[in-house]
Coordinates of C-alpha atoms in Angstrom, one line a residue:
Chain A
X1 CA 0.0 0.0 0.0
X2 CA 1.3 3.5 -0.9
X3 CA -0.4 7.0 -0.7
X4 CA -0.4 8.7 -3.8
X5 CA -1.6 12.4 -4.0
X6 CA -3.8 11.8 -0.8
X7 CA -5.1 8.7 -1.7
X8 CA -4.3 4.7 -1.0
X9 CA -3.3 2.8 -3.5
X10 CA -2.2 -1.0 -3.7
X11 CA 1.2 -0.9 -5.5
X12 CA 3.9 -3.1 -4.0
X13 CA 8.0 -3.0 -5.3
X14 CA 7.5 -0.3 -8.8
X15 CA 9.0 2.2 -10.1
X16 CA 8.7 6.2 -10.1
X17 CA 8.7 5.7 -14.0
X18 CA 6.6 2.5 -14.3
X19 CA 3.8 4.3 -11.8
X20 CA 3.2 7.1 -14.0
X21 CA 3.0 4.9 -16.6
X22 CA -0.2 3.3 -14.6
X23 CA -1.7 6.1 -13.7
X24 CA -2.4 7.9 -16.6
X25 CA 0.8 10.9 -16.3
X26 CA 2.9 9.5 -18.8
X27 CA 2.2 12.2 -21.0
X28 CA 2.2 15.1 -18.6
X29 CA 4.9 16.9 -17.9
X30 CA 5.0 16.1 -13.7
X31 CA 7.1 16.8 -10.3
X32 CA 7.9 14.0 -7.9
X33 CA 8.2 14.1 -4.2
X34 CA 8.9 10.8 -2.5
X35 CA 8.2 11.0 1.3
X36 CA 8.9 14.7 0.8
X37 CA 12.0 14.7 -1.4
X38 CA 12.0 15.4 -4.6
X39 CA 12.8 13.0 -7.2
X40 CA 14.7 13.8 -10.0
X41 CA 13.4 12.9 -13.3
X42 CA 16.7 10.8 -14.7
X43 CA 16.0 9.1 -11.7
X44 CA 12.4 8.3 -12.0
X45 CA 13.4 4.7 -13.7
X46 CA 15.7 3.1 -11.0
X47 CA 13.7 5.0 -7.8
X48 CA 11.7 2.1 -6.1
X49 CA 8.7 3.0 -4.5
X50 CA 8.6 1.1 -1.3
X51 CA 5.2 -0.4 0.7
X52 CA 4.1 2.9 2.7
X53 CA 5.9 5.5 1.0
X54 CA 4.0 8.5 0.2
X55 CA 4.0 10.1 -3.2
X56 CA 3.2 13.4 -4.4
X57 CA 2.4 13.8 -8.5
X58 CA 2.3 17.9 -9.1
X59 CA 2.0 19.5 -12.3
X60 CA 1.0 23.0 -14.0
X61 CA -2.4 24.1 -14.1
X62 CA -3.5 27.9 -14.8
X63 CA -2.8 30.4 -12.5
X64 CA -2.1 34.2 -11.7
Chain B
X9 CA 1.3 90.3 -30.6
X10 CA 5.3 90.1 -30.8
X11 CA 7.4 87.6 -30.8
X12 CA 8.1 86.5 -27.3
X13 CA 12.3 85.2 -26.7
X14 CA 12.3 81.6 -25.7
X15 CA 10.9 81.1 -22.5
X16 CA 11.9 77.9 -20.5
X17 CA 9.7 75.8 -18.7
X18 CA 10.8 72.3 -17.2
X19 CA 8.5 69.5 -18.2
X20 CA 8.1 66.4 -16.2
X21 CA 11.6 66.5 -14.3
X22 CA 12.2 62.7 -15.8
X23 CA 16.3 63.5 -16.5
X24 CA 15.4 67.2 -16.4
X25 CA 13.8 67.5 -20.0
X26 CA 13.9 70.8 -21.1
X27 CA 11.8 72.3 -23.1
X28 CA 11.7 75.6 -25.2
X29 CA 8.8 77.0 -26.7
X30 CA 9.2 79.7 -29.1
X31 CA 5.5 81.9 -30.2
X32 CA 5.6 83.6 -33.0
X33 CA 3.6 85.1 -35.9
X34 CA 3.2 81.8 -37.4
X35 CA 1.5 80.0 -34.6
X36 CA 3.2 78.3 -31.5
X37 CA 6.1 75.9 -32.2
X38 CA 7.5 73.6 -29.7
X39 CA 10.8 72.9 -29.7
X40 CA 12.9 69.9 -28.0
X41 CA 16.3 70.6 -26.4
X42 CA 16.7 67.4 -24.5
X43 CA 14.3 64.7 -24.4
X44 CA 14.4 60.4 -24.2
X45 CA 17.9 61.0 -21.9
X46 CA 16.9 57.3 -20.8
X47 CA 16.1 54.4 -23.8
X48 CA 13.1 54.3 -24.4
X49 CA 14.0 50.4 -25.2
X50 CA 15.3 49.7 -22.4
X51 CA 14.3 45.8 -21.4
X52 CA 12.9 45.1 -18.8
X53 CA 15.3 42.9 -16.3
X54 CA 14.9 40.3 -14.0
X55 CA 17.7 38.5 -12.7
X56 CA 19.8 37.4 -15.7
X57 CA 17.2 37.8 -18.1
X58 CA 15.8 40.7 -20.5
X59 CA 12.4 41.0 -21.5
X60 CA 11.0 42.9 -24.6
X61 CA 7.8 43.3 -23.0
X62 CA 6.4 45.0 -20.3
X63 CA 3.3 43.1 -19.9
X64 CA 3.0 39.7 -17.7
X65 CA 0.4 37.4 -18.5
X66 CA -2.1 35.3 -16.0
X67 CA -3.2 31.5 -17.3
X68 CA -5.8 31.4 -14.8
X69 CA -9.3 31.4 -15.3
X70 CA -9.8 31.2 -18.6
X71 CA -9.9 28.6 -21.5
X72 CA -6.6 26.5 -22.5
X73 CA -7.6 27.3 -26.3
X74 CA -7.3 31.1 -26.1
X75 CA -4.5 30.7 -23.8
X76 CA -2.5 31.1 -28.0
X77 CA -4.3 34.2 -28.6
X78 CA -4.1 35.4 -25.2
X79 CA -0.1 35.3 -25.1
X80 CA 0.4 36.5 -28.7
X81 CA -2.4 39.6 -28.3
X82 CA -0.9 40.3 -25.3
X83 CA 2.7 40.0 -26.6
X84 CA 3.7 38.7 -22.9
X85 CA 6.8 37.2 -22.7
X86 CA 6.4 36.0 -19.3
X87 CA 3.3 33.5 -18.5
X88 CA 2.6 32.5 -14.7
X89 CA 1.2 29.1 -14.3
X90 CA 0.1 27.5 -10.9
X91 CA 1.2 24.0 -9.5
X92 CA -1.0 21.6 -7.8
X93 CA -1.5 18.0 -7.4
X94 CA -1.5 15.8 -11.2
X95 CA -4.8 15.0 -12.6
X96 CA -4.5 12.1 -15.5
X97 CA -6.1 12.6 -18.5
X98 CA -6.4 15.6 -18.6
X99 CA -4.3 17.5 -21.2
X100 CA -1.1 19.7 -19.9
X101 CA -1.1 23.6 -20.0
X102 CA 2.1 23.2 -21.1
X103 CA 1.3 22.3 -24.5
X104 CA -0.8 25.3 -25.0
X105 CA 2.2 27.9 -24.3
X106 CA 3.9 29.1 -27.5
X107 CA 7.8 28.2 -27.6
X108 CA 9.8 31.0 -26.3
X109 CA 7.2 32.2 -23.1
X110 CA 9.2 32.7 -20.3
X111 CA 7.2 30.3 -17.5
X112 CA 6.8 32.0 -14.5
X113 CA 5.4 29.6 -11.7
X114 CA 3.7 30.8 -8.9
X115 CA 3.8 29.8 -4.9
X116 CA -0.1 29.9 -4.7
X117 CA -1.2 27.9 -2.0
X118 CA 1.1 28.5 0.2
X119 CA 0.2 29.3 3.5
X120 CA 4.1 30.0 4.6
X121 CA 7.9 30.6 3.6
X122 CA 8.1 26.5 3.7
X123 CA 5.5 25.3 1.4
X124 CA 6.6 28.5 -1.0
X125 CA 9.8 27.0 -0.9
X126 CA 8.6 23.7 -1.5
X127 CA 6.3 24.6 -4.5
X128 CA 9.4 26.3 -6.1
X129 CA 11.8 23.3 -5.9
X130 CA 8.9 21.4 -7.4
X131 CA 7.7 23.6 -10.2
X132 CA 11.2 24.2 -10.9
X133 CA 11.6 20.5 -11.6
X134 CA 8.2 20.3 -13.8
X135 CA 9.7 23.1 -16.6
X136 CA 13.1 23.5 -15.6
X137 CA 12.5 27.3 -15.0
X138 CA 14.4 28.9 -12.3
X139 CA 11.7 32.0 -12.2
X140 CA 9.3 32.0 -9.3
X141 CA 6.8 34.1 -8.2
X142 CA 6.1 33.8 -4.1
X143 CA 2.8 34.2 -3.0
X144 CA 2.4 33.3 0.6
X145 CA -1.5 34.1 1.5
X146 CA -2.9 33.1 4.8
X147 CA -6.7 33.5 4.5
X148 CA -8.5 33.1 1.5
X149 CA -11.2 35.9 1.7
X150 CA -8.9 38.7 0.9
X151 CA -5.5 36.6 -0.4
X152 CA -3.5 39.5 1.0
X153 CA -0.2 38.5 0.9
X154 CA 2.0 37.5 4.2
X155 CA 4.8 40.1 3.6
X156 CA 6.5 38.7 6.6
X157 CA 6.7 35.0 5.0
X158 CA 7.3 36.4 2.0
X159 CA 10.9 37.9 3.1
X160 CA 11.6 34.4 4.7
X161 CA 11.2 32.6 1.3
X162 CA 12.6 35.1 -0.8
X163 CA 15.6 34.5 1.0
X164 CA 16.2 31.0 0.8
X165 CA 14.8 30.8 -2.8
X166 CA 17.7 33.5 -4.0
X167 CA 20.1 31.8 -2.4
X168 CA 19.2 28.9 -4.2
X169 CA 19.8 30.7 -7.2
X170 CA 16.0 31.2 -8.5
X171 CA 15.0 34.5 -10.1
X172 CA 12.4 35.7 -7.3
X173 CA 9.9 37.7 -7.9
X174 CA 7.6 38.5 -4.4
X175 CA 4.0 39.3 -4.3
X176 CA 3.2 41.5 -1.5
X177 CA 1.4 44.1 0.1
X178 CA 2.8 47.4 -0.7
X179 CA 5.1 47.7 2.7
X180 CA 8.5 50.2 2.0
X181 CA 9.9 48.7 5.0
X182 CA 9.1 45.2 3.5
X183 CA 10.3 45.6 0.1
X184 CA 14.1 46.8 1.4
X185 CA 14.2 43.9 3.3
X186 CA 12.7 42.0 -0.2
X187 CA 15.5 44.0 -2.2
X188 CA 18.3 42.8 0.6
X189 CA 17.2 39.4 0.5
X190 CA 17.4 39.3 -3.2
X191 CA 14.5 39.7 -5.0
X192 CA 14.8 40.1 -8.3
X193 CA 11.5 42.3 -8.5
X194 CA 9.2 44.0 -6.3
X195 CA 5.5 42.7 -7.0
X196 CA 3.2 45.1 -5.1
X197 CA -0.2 44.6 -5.0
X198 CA -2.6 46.9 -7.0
X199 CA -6.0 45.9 -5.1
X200 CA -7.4 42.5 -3.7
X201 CA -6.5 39.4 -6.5
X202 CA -9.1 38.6 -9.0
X203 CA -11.2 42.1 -8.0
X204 CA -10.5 44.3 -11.1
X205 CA -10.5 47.3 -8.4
X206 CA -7.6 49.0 -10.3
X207 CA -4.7 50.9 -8.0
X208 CA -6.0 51.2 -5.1
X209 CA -2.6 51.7 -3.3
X210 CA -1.3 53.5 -5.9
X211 CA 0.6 56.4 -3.4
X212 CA 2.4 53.6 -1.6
X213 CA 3.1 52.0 -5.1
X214 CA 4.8 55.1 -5.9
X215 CA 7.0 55.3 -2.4
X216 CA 8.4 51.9 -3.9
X217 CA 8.7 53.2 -7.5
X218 CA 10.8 56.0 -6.2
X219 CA 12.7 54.2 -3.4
X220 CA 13.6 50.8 -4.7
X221 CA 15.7 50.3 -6.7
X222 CA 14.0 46.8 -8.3
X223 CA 11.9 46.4 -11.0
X224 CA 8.5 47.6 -9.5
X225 CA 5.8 45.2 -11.2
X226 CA 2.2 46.0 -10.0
X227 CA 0.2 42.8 -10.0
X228 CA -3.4 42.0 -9.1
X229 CA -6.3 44.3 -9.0
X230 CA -5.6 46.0 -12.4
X231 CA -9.2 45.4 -14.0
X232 CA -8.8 47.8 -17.3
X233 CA -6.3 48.8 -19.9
X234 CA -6.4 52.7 -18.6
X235 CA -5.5 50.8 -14.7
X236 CA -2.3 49.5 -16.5
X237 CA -1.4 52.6 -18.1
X238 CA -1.3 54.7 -15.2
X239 CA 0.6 52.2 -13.2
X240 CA 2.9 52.5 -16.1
X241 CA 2.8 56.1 -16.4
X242 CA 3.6 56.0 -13.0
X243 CA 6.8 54.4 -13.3
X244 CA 6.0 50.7 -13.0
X245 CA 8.3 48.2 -14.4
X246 CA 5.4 46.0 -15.6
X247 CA 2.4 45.1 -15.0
X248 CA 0.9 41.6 -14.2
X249 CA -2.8 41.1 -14.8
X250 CA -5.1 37.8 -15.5
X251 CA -8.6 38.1 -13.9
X252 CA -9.1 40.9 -16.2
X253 CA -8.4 39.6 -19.5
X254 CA -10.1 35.8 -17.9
X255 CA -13.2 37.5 -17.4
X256 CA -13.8 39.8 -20.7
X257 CA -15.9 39.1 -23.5
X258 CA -13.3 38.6 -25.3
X259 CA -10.0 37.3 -23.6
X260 CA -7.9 38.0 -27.0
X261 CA -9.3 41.2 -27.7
X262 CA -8.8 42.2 -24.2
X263 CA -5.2 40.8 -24.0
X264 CA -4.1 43.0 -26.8
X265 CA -5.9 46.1 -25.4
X266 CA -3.7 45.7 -22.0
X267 CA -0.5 45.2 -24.2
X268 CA -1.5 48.5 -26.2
X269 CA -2.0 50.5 -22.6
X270 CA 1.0 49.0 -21.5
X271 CA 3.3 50.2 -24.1
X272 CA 1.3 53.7 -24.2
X273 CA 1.7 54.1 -20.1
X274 CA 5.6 53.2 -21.0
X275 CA 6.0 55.7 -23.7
X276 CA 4.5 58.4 -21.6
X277 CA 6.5 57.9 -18.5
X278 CA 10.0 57.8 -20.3
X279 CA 9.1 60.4 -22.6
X280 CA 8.2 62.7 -19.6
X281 CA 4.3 64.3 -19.0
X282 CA 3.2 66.9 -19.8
X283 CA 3.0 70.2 -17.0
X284 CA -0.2 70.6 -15.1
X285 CA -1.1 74.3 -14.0
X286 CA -2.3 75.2 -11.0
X287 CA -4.2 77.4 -12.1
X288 CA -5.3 79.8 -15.3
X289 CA -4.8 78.5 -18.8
X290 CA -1.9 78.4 -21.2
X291 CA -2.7 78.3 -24.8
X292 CA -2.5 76.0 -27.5
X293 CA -3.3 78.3 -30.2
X294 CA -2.0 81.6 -31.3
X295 CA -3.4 84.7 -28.6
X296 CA -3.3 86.8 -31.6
X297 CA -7.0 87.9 -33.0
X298 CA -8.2 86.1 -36.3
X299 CA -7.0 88.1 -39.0
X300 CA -4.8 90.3 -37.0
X301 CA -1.2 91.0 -36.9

């Protein structure tokens, strides 16, 4: 079980790169924090994302 | 009626134009001695980078299809953008921006110097931008900006090599401490965000224009074109505006009427204004009777 963006989720021993994959971002243009670091994105393919780690997905959105 | 010698006035004191003004049988005639002392093309800069135009654009509020139209009408270099948590499927603003738009993210949703600082490692990472615009607000029924946060952000944020650019609450005591922490801009607040009130604190706008030594960019409140022109007449940098081009009729149309006002208010400040008398008339045409020598 992890916590992505505020919400549980039952992913177990995947990557930063193959989550975003699963979830739709692929194609977006995201941030990463891992239990509130970031994660760089040459990283995003070797980063594990461990059973209770908590995952934050940010992007751009319109805005003054 | 004779002719009179040339009588010297001082226009508006910007690097002590002088003007002469000879009258004569033919009519008045103006003539310029020493005028546009400072470029009138002088960029605008902010940090290590130069900017064209004058006039920062808002992609808030307001369709991502005229967000094209918006930027070019508008001629804005610089775009601000917000961050906040990923939503799939749905497409990126991103690809809506025309190549070249400087992105300017924004702290929005903040409620301290933390999360600002947070929000700019974060956006920075999303478009590889090192611009950021802190906005620190603590309630959300005014968004008045914590000035006090603010400092404490800008701080870290400069030393971390980003180009900051603060939102605050019009405070000279605050924007020294802004300048020494090193901002990159002052961005003073023209009236409540997303109101349209226009300038509002425009005398203590002016304190900063005359006492900081910054780029002095008034942001939120400006509702209408004339609003931006007089903060640029004033002696603004820039101006920042969204809600008022968001909620036109027509967000293009409106864009390009802000980038016209912008560039008038510019023209006028550098170029010096015109005297106003405090009292009687001075006129424009000839005193001399029709059809008399």
């Amino acid at each position: 079980m992890i916590t992505l963006n505020g919400k549980e989720k039952d992913y177990l021993n995947i990557t930063v790169e193959e989550l975003l994959v699963k979830e739709g971002y692929e194609n977006i243009r995201v941030a990463i924090e891992l239990n509130g670091e970031i994660i760089r994105r040459n990283s995003f393919g070797r980063t594990l994302i461990k059973d209770g780690d908590n995952v934050e997905v940010v992007s751009f959105v319109g805005g003054g | 009626m004779t002719e009179a010698g040339p009588k010297l006035f001082y226009g508006n004191y910007l690097n002590k134009n002088v003007f002469s003004r000879n009258t004569d049988k033919n009519g008045l005639r103006f003539k310029k001695w020493k005028i546009y002392t400072m470029d009138r093309n002088e960029k605008l800069v902010l940090g290590k980078y130069e900017f064209n135009s004058r006039f920062i654009l808002g992609s808030g509020k307001y369709s991502l299809d005229l967000i094209k139209a918006a930027v070019e009408n508008a001629g804005a270099e610089i775009i601000t953008l917000a961050l906040r948590r990923a939503v799939s499927g749905v497409d990126s603003i991103l690809d809506y921006i025309p190549k070249g738009v400087k992105l300017l993210p924004n702290t929005s949703g903040a409620r301290n110097a933390d999360e600002a600082v947070r929000i700019a490692r974060l956006s920075r990472e999303v478009c590889e931008s090192d611009m950021v615009k802190i906005e620190i607000m603590r309630d959300s029924k005014y968004l008045l900006p914590d000035n006090y946060e603010t400092i404490k952000a800008t701080e870290i944020l400069a030393k971390e090599g980003f180009v900051v650019m603060p939102y605050m609450y019009p405070d000279l005591n605050v924007a020294r401490d802004l300048y020494n922490a090193g901002a990159a801009s002052v961005m003073p607040l023209a009236a409540p965000i997303g109101s349209n009130k226009g300038i509002c604190t425009k005398d203590f706008i002016r304190i900063l224009i005359d006492e900081i030594d910054l780029p002095i960019i008034v942001d939120a409140g400006i509702g209408r074109p004339s609003q931006a022109c007089e903060a640029m007449e004033m002696g603004a940098s820039a101006v920042m505006a969204n809600t008022a081009i968001a909620t036109a009729g027509d967000v293009p149309a409106m864009a390009e009427s802000f980038k016209k006002a912008v560039e008038a208010g510019r023209t006028a400040y550098m170029t010096g204004m015109g005297r106003v008398l405090e009292k009687g008339a001075d006129p424009s045409s000839p005193l001399t009777g029709f059809l008399e020598d």
